[in-house]
JSON list of C-alpha atoms in Angstrom, two decimals:
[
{"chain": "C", "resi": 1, "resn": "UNK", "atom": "CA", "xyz": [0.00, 0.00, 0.00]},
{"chain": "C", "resi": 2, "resn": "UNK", "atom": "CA", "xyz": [1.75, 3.19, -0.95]},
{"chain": "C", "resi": 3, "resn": "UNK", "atom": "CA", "xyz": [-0.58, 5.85, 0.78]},
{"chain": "C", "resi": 4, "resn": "UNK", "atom": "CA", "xyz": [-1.78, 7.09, -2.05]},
{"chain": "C", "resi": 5, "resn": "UNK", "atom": "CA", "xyz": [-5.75, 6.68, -2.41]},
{"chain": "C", "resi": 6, "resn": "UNK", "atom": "CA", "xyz": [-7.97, 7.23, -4.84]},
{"chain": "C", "resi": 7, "resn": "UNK", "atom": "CA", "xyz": [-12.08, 6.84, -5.36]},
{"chain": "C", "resi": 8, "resn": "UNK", "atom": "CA", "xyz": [-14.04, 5.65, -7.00]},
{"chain": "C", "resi": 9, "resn": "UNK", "atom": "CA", "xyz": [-11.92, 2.33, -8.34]},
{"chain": "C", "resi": 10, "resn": "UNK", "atom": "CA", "xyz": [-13.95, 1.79, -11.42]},
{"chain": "C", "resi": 11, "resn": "UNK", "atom": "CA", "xyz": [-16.25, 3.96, -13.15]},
{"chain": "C", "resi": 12, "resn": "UNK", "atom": "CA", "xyz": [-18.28, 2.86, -16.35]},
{"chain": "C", "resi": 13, "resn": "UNK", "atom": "CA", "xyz": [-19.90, 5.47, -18.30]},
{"chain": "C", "resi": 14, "resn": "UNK", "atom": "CA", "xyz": [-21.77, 6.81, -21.77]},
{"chain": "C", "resi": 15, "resn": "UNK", "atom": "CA", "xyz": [-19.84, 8.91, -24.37]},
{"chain": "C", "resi": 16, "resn": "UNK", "atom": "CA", "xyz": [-20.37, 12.59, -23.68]},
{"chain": "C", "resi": 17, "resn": "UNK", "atom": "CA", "xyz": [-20.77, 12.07, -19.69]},
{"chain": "C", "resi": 18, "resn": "UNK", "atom": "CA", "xyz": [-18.25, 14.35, -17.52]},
{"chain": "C", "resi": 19, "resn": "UNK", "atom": "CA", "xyz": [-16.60, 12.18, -14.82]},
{"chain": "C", "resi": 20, "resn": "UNK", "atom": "CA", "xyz": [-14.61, 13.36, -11.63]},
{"chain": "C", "resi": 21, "resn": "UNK", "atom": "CA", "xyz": [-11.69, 10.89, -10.38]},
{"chain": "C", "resi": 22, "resn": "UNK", "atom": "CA", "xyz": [-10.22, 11.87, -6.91]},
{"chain": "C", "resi": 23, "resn": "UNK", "atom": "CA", "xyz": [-6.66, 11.68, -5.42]},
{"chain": "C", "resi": 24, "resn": "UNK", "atom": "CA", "xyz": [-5.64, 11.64, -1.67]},
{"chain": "C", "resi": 25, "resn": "UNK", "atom": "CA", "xyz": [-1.78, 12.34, -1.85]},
{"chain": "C", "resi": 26, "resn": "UNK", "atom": "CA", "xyz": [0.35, 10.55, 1.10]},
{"chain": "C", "resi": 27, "resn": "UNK", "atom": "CA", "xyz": [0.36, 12.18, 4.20]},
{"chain": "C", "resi": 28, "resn": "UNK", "atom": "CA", "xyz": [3.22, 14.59, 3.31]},
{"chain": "C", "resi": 29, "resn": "UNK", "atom": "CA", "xyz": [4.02, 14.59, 0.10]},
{"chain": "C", "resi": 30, "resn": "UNK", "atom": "CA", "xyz": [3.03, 18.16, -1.29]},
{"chain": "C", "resi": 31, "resn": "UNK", "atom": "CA", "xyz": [2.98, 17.25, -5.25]},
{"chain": "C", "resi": 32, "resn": "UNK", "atom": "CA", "xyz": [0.43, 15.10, -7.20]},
{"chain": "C", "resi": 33, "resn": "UNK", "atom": "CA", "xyz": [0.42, 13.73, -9.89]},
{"chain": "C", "resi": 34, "resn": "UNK", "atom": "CA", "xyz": [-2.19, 12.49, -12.91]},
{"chain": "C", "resi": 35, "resn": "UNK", "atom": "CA", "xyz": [-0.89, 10.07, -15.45]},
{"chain": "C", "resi": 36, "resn": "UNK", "atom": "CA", "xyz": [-3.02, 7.77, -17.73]},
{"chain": "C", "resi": 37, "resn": "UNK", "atom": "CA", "xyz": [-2.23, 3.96, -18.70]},
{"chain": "C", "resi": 38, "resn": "UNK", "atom": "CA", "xyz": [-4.04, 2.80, -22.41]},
{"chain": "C", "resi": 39, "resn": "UNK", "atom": "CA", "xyz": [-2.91, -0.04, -25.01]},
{"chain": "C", "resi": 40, "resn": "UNK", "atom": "CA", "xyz": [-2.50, 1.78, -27.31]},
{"chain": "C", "resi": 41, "resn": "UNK", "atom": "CA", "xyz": [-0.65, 4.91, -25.85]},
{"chain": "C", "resi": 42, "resn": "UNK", "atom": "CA", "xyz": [1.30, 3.30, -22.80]},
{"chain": "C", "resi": 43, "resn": "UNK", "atom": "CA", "xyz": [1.55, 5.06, -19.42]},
{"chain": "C", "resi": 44, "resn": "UNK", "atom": "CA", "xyz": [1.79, 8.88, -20.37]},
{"chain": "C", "resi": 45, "resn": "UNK", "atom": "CA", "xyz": [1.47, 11.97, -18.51]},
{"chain": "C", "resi": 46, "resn": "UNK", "atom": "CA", "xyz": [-0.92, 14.52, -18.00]},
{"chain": "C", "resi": 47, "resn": "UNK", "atom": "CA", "xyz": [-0.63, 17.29, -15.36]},
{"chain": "C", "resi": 48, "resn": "UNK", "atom": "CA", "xyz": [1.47, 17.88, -11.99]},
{"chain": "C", "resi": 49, "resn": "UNK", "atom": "CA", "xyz": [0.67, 20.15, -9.45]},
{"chain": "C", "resi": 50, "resn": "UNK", "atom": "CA", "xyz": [2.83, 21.32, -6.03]},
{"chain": "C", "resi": 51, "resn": "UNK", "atom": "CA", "xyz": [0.76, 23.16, -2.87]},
{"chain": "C", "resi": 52, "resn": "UNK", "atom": "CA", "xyz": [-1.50, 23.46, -5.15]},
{"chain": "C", "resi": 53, "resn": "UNK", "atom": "CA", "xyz": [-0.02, 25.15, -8.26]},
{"chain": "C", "resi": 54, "resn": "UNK", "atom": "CA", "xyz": [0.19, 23.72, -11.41]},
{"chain": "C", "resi": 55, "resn": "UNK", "atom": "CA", "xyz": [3.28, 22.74, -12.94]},
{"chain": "C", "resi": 56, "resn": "UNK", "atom": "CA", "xyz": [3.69, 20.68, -15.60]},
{"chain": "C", "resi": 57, "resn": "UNK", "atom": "CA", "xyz": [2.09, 19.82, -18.13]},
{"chain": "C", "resi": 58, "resn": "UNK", "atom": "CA", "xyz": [2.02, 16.53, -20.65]},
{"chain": "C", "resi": 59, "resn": "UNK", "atom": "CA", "xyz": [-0.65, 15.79, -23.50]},
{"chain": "C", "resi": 60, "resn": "UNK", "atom": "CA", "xyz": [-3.50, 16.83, -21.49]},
{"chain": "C", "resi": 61, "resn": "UNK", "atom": "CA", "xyz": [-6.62, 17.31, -23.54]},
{"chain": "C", "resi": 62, "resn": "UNK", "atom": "CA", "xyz": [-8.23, 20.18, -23.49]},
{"chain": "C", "resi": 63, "resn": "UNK", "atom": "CA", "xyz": [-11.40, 18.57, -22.20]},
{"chain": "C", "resi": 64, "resn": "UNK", "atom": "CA", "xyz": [-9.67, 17.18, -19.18]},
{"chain": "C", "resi": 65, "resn": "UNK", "atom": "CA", "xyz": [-8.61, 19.46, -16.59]},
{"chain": "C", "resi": 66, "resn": "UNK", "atom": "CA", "xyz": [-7.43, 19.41, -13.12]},
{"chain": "C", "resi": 67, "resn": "UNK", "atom": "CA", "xyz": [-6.84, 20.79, -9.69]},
{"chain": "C", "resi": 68, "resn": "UNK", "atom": "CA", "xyz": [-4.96, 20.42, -6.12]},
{"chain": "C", "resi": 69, "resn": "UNK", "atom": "CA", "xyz": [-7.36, 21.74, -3.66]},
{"chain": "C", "resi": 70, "resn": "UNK", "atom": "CA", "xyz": [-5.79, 23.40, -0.13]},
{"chain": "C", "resi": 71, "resn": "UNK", "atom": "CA", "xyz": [-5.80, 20.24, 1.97]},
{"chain": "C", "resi": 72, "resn": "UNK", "atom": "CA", "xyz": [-3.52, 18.59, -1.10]},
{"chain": "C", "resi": 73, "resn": "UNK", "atom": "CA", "xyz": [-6.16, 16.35, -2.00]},
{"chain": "C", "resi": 74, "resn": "UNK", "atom": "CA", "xyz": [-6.38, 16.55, -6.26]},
{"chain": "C", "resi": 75, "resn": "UNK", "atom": "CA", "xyz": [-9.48, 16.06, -8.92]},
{"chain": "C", "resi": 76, "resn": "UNK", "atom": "CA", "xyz": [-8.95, 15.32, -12.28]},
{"chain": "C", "resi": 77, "resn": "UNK", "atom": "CA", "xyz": [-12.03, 16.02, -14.52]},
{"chain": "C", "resi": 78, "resn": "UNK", "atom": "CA", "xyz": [-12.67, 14.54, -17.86]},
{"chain": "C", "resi": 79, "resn": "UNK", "atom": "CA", "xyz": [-15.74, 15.90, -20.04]},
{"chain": "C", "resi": 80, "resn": "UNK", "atom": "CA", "xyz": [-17.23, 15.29, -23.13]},
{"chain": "C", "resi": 81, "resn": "UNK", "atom": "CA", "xyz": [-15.92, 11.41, -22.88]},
{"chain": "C", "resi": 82, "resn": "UNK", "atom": "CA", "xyz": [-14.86, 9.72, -25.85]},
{"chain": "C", "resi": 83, "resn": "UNK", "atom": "CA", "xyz": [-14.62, 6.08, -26.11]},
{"chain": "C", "resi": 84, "resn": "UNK", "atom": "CA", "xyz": [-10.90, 6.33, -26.81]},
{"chain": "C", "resi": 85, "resn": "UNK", "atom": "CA", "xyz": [-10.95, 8.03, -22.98]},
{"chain": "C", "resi": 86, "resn": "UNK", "atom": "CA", "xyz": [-11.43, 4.58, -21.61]},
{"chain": "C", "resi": 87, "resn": "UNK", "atom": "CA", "xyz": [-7.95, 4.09, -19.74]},
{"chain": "C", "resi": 88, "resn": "UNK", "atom": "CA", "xyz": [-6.46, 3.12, -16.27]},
{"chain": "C", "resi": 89, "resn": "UNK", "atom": "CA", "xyz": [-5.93, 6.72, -14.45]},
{"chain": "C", "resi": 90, "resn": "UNK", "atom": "CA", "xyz": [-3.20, 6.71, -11.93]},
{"chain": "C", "resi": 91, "resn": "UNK", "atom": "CA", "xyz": [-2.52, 9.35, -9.73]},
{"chain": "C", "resi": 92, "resn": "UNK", "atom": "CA", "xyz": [1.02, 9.79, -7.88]},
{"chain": "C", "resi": 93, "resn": "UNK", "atom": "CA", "xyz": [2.24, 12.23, -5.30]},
{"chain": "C", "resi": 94, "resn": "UNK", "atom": "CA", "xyz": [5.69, 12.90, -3.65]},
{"chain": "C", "resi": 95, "resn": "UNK", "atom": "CA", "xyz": [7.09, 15.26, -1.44]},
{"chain": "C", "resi": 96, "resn": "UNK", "atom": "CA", "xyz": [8.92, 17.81, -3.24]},
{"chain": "C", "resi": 97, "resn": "UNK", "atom": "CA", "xyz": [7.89, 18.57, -6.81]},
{"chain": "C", "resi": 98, "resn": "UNK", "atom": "CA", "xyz": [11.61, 18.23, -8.05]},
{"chain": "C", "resi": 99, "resn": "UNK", "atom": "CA", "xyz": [12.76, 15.66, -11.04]},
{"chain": "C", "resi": 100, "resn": "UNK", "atom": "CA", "xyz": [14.88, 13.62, -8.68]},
{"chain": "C", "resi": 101, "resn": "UNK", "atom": "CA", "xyz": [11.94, 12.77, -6.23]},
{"chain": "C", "resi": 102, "resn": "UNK", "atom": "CA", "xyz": [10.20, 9.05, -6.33]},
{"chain": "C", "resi": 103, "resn": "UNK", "atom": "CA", "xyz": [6.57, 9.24, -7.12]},
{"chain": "C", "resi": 104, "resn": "UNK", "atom": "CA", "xyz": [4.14, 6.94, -5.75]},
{"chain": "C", "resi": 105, "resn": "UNK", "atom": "CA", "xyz": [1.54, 5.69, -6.81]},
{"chain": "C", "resi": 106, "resn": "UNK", "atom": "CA", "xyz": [-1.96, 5.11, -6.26]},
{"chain": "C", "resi": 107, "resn": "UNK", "atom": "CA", "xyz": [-4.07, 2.05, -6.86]},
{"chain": "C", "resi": 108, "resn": "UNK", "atom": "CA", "xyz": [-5.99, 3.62, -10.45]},
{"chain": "C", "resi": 109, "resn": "UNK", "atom": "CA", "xyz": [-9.56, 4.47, -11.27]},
{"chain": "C", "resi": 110, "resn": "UNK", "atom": "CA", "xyz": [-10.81, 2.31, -14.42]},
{"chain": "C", "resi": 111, "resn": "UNK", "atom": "CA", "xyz": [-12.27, 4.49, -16.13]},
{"chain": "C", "resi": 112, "resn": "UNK", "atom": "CA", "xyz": [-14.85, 2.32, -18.84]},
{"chain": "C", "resi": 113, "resn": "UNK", "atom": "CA", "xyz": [-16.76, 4.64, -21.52]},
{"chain": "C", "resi": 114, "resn": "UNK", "atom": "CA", "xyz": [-19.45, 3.15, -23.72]},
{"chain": "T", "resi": 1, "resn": "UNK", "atom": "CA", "xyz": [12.94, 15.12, -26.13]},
{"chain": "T", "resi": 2, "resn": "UNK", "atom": "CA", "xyz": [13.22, 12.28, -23.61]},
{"chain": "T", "resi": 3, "resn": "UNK", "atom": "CA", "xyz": [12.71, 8.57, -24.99]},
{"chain": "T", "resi": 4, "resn": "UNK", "atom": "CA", "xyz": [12.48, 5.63, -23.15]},
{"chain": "T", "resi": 5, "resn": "UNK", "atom": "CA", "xyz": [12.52, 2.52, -24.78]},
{"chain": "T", "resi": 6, "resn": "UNK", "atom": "CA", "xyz": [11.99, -1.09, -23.57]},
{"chain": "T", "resi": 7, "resn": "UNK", "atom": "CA", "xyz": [12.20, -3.62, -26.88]},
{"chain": "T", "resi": 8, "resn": "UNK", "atom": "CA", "xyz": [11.37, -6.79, -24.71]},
{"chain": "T", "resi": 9, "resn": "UNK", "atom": "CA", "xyz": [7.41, -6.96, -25.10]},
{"chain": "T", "resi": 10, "resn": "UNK", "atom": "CA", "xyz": [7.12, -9.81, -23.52]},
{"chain": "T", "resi": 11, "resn": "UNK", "atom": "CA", "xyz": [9.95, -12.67, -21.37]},
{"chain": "T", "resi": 12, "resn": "UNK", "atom": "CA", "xyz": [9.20, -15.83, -20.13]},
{"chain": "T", "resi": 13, "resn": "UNK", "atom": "CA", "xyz": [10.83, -18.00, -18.19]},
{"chain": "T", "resi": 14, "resn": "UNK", "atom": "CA", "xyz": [11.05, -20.62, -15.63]},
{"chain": "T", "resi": 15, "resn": "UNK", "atom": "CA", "xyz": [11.14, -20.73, -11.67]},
{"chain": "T", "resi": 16, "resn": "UNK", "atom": "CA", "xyz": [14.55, -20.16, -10.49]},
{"chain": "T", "resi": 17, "resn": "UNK", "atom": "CA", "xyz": [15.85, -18.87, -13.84]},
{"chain": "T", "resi": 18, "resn": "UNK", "atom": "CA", "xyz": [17.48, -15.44, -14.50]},
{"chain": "T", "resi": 19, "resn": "UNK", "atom": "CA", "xyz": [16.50, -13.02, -16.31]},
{"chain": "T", "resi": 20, "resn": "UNK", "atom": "CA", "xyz": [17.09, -9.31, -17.32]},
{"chain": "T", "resi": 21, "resn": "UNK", "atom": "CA", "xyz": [14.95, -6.68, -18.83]},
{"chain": "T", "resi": 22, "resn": "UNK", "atom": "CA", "xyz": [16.56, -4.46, -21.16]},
{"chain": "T", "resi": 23, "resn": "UNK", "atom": "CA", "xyz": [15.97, -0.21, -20.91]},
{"chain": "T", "resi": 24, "resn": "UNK", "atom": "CA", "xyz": [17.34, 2.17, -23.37]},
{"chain": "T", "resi": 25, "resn": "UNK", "atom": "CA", "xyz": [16.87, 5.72, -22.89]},
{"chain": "T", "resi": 26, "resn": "UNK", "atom": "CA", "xyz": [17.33, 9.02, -24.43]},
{"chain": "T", "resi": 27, "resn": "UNK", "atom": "CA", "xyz": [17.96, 12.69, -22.83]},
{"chain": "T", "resi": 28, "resn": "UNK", "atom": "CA", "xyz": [19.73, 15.85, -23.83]},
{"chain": "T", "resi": 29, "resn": "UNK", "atom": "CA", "xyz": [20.25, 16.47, -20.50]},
{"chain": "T", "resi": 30, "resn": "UNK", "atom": "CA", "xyz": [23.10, 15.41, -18.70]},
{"chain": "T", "resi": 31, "resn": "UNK", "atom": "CA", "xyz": [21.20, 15.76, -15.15]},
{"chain": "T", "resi": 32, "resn": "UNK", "atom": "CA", "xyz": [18.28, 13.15, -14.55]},
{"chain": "T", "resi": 33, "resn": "UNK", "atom": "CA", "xyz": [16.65, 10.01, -12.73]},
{"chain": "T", "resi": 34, "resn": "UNK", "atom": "CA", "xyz": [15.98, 6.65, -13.95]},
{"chain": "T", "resi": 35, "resn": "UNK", "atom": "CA", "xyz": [13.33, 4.52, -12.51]},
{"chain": "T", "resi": 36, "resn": "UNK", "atom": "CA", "xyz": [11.75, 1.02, -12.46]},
{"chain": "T", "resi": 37, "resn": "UNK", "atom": "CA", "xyz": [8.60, 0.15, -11.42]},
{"chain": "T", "resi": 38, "resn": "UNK", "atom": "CA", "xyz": [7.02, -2.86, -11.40]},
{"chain": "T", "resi": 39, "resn": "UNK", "atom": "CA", "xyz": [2.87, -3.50, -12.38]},
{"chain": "T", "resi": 40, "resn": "UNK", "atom": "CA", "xyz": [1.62, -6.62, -10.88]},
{"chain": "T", "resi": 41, "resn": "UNK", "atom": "CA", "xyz": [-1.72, -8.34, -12.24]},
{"chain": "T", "resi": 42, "resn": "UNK", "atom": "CA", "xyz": [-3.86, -6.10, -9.34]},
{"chain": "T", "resi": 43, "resn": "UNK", "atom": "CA", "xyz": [-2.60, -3.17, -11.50]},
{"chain": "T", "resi": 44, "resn": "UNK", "atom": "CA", "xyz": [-0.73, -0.73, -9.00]},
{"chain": "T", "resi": 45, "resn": "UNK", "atom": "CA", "xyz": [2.48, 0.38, -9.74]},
{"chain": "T", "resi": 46, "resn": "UNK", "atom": "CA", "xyz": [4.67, 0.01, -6.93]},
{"chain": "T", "resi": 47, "resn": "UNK", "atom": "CA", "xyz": [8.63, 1.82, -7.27]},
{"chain": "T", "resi": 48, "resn": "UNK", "atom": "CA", "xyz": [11.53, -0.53, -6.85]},
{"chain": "T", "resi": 49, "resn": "UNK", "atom": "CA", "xyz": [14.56, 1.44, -7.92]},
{"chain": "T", "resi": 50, "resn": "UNK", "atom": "CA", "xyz": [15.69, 5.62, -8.42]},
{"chain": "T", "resi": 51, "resn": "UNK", "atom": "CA", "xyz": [19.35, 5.85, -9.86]},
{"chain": "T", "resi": 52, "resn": "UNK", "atom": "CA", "xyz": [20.81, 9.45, -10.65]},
{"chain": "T", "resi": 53, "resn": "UNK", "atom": "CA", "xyz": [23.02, 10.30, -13.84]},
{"chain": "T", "resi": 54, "resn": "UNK", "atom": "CA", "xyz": [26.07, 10.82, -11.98]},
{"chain": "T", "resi": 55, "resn": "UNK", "atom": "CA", "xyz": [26.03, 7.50, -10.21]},
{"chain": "T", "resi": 56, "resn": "UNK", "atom": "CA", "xyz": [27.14, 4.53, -12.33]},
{"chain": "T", "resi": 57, "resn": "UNK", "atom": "CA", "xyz": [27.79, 1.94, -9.58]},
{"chain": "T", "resi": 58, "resn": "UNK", "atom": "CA", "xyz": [25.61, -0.94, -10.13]},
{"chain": "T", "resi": 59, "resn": "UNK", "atom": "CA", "xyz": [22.88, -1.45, -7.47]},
{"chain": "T", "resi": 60, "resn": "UNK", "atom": "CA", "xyz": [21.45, -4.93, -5.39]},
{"chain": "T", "resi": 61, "resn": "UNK", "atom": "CA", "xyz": [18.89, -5.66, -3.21]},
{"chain": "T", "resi": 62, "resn": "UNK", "atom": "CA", "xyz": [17.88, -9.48, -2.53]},
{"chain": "T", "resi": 63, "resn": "UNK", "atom": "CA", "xyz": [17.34, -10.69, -5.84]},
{"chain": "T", "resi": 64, "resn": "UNK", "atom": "CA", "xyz": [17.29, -7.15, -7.87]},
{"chain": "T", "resi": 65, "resn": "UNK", "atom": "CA", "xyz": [20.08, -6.01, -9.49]},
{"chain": "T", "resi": 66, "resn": "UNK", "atom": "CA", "xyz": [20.54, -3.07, -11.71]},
{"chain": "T", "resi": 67, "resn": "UNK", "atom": "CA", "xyz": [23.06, -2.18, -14.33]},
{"chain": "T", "resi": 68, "resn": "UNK", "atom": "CA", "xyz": [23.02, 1.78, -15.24]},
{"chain": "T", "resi": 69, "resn": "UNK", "atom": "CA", "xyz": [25.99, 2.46, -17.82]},
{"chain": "T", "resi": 70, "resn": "UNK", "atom": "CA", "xyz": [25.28, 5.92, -19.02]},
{"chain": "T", "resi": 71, "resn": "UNK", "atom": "CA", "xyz": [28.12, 4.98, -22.37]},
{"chain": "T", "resi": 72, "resn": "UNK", "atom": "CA", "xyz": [25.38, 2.82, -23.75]},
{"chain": "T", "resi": 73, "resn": "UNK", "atom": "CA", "xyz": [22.33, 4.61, -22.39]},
{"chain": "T", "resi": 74, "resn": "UNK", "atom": "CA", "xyz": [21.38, 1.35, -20.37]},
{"chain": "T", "resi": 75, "resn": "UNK", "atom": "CA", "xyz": [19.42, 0.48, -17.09]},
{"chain": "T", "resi": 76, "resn": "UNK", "atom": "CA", "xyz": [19.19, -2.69, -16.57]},
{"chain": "T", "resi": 77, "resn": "UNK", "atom": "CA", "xyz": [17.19, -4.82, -14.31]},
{"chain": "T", "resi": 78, "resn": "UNK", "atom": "CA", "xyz": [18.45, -8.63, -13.45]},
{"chain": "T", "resi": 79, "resn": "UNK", "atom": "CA", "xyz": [16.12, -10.86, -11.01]},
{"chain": "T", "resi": 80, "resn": "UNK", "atom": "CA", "xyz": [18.22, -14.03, -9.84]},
{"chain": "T", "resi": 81, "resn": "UNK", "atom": "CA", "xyz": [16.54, -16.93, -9.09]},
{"chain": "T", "resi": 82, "resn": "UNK", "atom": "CA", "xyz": [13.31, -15.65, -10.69]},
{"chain": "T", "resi": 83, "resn": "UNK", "atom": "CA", "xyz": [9.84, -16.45, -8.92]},
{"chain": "T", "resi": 84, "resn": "UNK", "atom": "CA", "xyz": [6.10, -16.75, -10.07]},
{"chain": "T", "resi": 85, "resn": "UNK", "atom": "CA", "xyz": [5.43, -14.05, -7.67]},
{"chain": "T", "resi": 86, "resn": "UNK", "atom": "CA", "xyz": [8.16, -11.95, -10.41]},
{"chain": "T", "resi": 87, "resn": "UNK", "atom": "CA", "xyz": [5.35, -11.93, -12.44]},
{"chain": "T", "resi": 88, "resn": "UNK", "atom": "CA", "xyz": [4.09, -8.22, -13.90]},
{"chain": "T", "resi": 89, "resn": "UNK", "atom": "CA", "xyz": [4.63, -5.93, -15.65]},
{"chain": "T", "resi": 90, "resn": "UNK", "atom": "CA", "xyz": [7.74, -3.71, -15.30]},
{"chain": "T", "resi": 91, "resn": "UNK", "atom": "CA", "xyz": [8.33, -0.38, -16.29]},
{"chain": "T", "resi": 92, "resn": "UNK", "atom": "CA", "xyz": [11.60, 1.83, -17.04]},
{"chain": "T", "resi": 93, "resn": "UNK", "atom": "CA", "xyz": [10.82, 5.90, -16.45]},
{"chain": "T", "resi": 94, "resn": "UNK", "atom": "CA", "xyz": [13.42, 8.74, -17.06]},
{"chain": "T", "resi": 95, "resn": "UNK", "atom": "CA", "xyz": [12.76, 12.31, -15.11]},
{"chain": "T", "resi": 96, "resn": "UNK", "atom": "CA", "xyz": [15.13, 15.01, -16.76]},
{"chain": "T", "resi": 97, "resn": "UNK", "atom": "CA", "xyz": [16.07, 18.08, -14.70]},
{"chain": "T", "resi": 98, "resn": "UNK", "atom": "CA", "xyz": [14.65, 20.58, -16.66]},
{"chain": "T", "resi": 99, "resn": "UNK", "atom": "CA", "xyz": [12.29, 23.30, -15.79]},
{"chain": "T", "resi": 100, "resn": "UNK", "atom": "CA", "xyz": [9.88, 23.16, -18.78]},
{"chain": "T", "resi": 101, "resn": "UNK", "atom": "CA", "xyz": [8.97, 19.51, -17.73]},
{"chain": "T", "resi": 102, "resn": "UNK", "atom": "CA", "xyz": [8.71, 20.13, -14.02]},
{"chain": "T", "resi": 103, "resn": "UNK", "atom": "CA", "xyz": [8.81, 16.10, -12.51]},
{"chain": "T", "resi": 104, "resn": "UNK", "atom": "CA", "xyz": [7.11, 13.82, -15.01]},
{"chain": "T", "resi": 105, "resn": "UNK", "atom": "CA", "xyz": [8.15, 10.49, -15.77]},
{"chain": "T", "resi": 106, "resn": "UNK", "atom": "CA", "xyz": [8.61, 9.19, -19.03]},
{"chain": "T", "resi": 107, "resn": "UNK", "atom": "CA", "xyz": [8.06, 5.50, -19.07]},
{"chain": "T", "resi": 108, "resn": "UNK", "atom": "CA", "xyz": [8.81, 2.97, -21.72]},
{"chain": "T", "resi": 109, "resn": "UNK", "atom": "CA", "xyz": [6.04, 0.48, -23.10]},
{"chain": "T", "resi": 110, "resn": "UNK", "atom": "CA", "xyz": [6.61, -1.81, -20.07]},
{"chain": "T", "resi": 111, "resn": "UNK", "atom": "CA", "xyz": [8.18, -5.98, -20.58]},
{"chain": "T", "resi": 112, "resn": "UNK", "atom": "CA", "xyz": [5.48, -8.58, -19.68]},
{"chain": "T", "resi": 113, "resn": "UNK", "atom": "CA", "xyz": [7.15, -11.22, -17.21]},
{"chain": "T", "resi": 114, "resn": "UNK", "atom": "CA", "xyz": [5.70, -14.31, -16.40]},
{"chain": "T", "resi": 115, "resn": "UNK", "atom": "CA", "xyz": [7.53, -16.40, -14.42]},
{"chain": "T", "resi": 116, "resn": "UNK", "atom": "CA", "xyz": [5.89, -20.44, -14.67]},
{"chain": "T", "resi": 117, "resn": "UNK", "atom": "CA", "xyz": [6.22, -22.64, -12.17]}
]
């Protein structure tokens, strides 16, 4: 268990929908981050934020946005779902925001659009 | 821009055997991290290793070992005496140092190991 939660586990939805995936970071760690696992695109990156700031940035759509709220905790929304959206979502936090810091990750959200 | 590549899709093997999953990566930078992580059947990815640019010495722990040799752009990772409980997925990541791309990790397609009894 690396500390790092996040709700709901599975989600199954209809094309067009706008879902909400949560992140609870480890006790700590001030930086989260969003990444998303598909076949055909591999585990890629999406958005990292520190204390709530953004900042970075990957292929994000433009549909899909994000936030770290005060108590660290982070929300990644995705609207206007595609099929093509349906991925494993994976959020990570450490404690520092720098390149040379371990990230750890949390368990997913399956994210199913029909 | 950063590349990681892993060209084994898939290994198998059998119980007790070794076996060692090739990473080749690509940077501009001559400051970063390299990473493995490993991806069990449950689907969590759970960090094993972080090795820095500037440290070449070959790392072990139990039945891990990695090989980082930055003239070949390698990383590495060995398991001796492999088990069926080796079994996942494993993934090689690269964070560069630079500002523009803040702390992301850039994985590689990941090696499928399954270890039969």
């Amino acid at each position: 268990d690396s500390g790092v939660t996040q709700t709901p586990k599975h989600l199954i939805t209809a094309t067009g929908q706008r879902v909400t995936l949560r992140c609870s970071p480890r006790s700590g760690d001030l930086s989260v981050y969003w990444y998303q696992q598909s076949l055909d695109q591999g585990l890629q990156f999406l958005i990292q934020y520190y204390n709530g700031e953004e900042r970075a940035k990957g292929n994000i759509l433009e549909r899909f946005s994000a936030q770290q709220f005060p108590d660290l905790h982070s929300e990644l929304n995705l609207s206007s779902l595609e099929l093509g959206d349906s991925a494993l979502y994976f959020c990570a936090s450490s404690y520092m925001e720098g390149f040379n810091n371990e990230q750890f990750f949390g368990p997913g959200t399956r994210l199913t659009v029909l | 821009a950063q590349k990681v590549t892993q060209a084994q899709t898939e290994i198998s093997v059998v119980e007790k055997e070794d076996v060692t999953l090739d990473c080749v990566y690509e940077t501009r930078d001559t400051t970063y991290y390299l990473f493995w992580y490993k991806q069990p059947p449950s689907g969590e990815l759970v960090f094993l290793i972080r090795r820095n640019s500037f440290d070449e010495q070959n790392e072990i722990s139990g039945r891990y070992s990695w090989n980082f040799q930055k003239s070949t752009s390698s990383f590495n990772f060995t398991i001796t005496a492999s088990q069926v409980v080796d079994s996942a997925v494993y993934f090689c990541a690269l964070s560069e140092a630079k500002e523009t791309s803040g702390s992301r990790l850039t994985f590689g397609e990941g090696t499928q190991l399954t270890v039969n009894p």
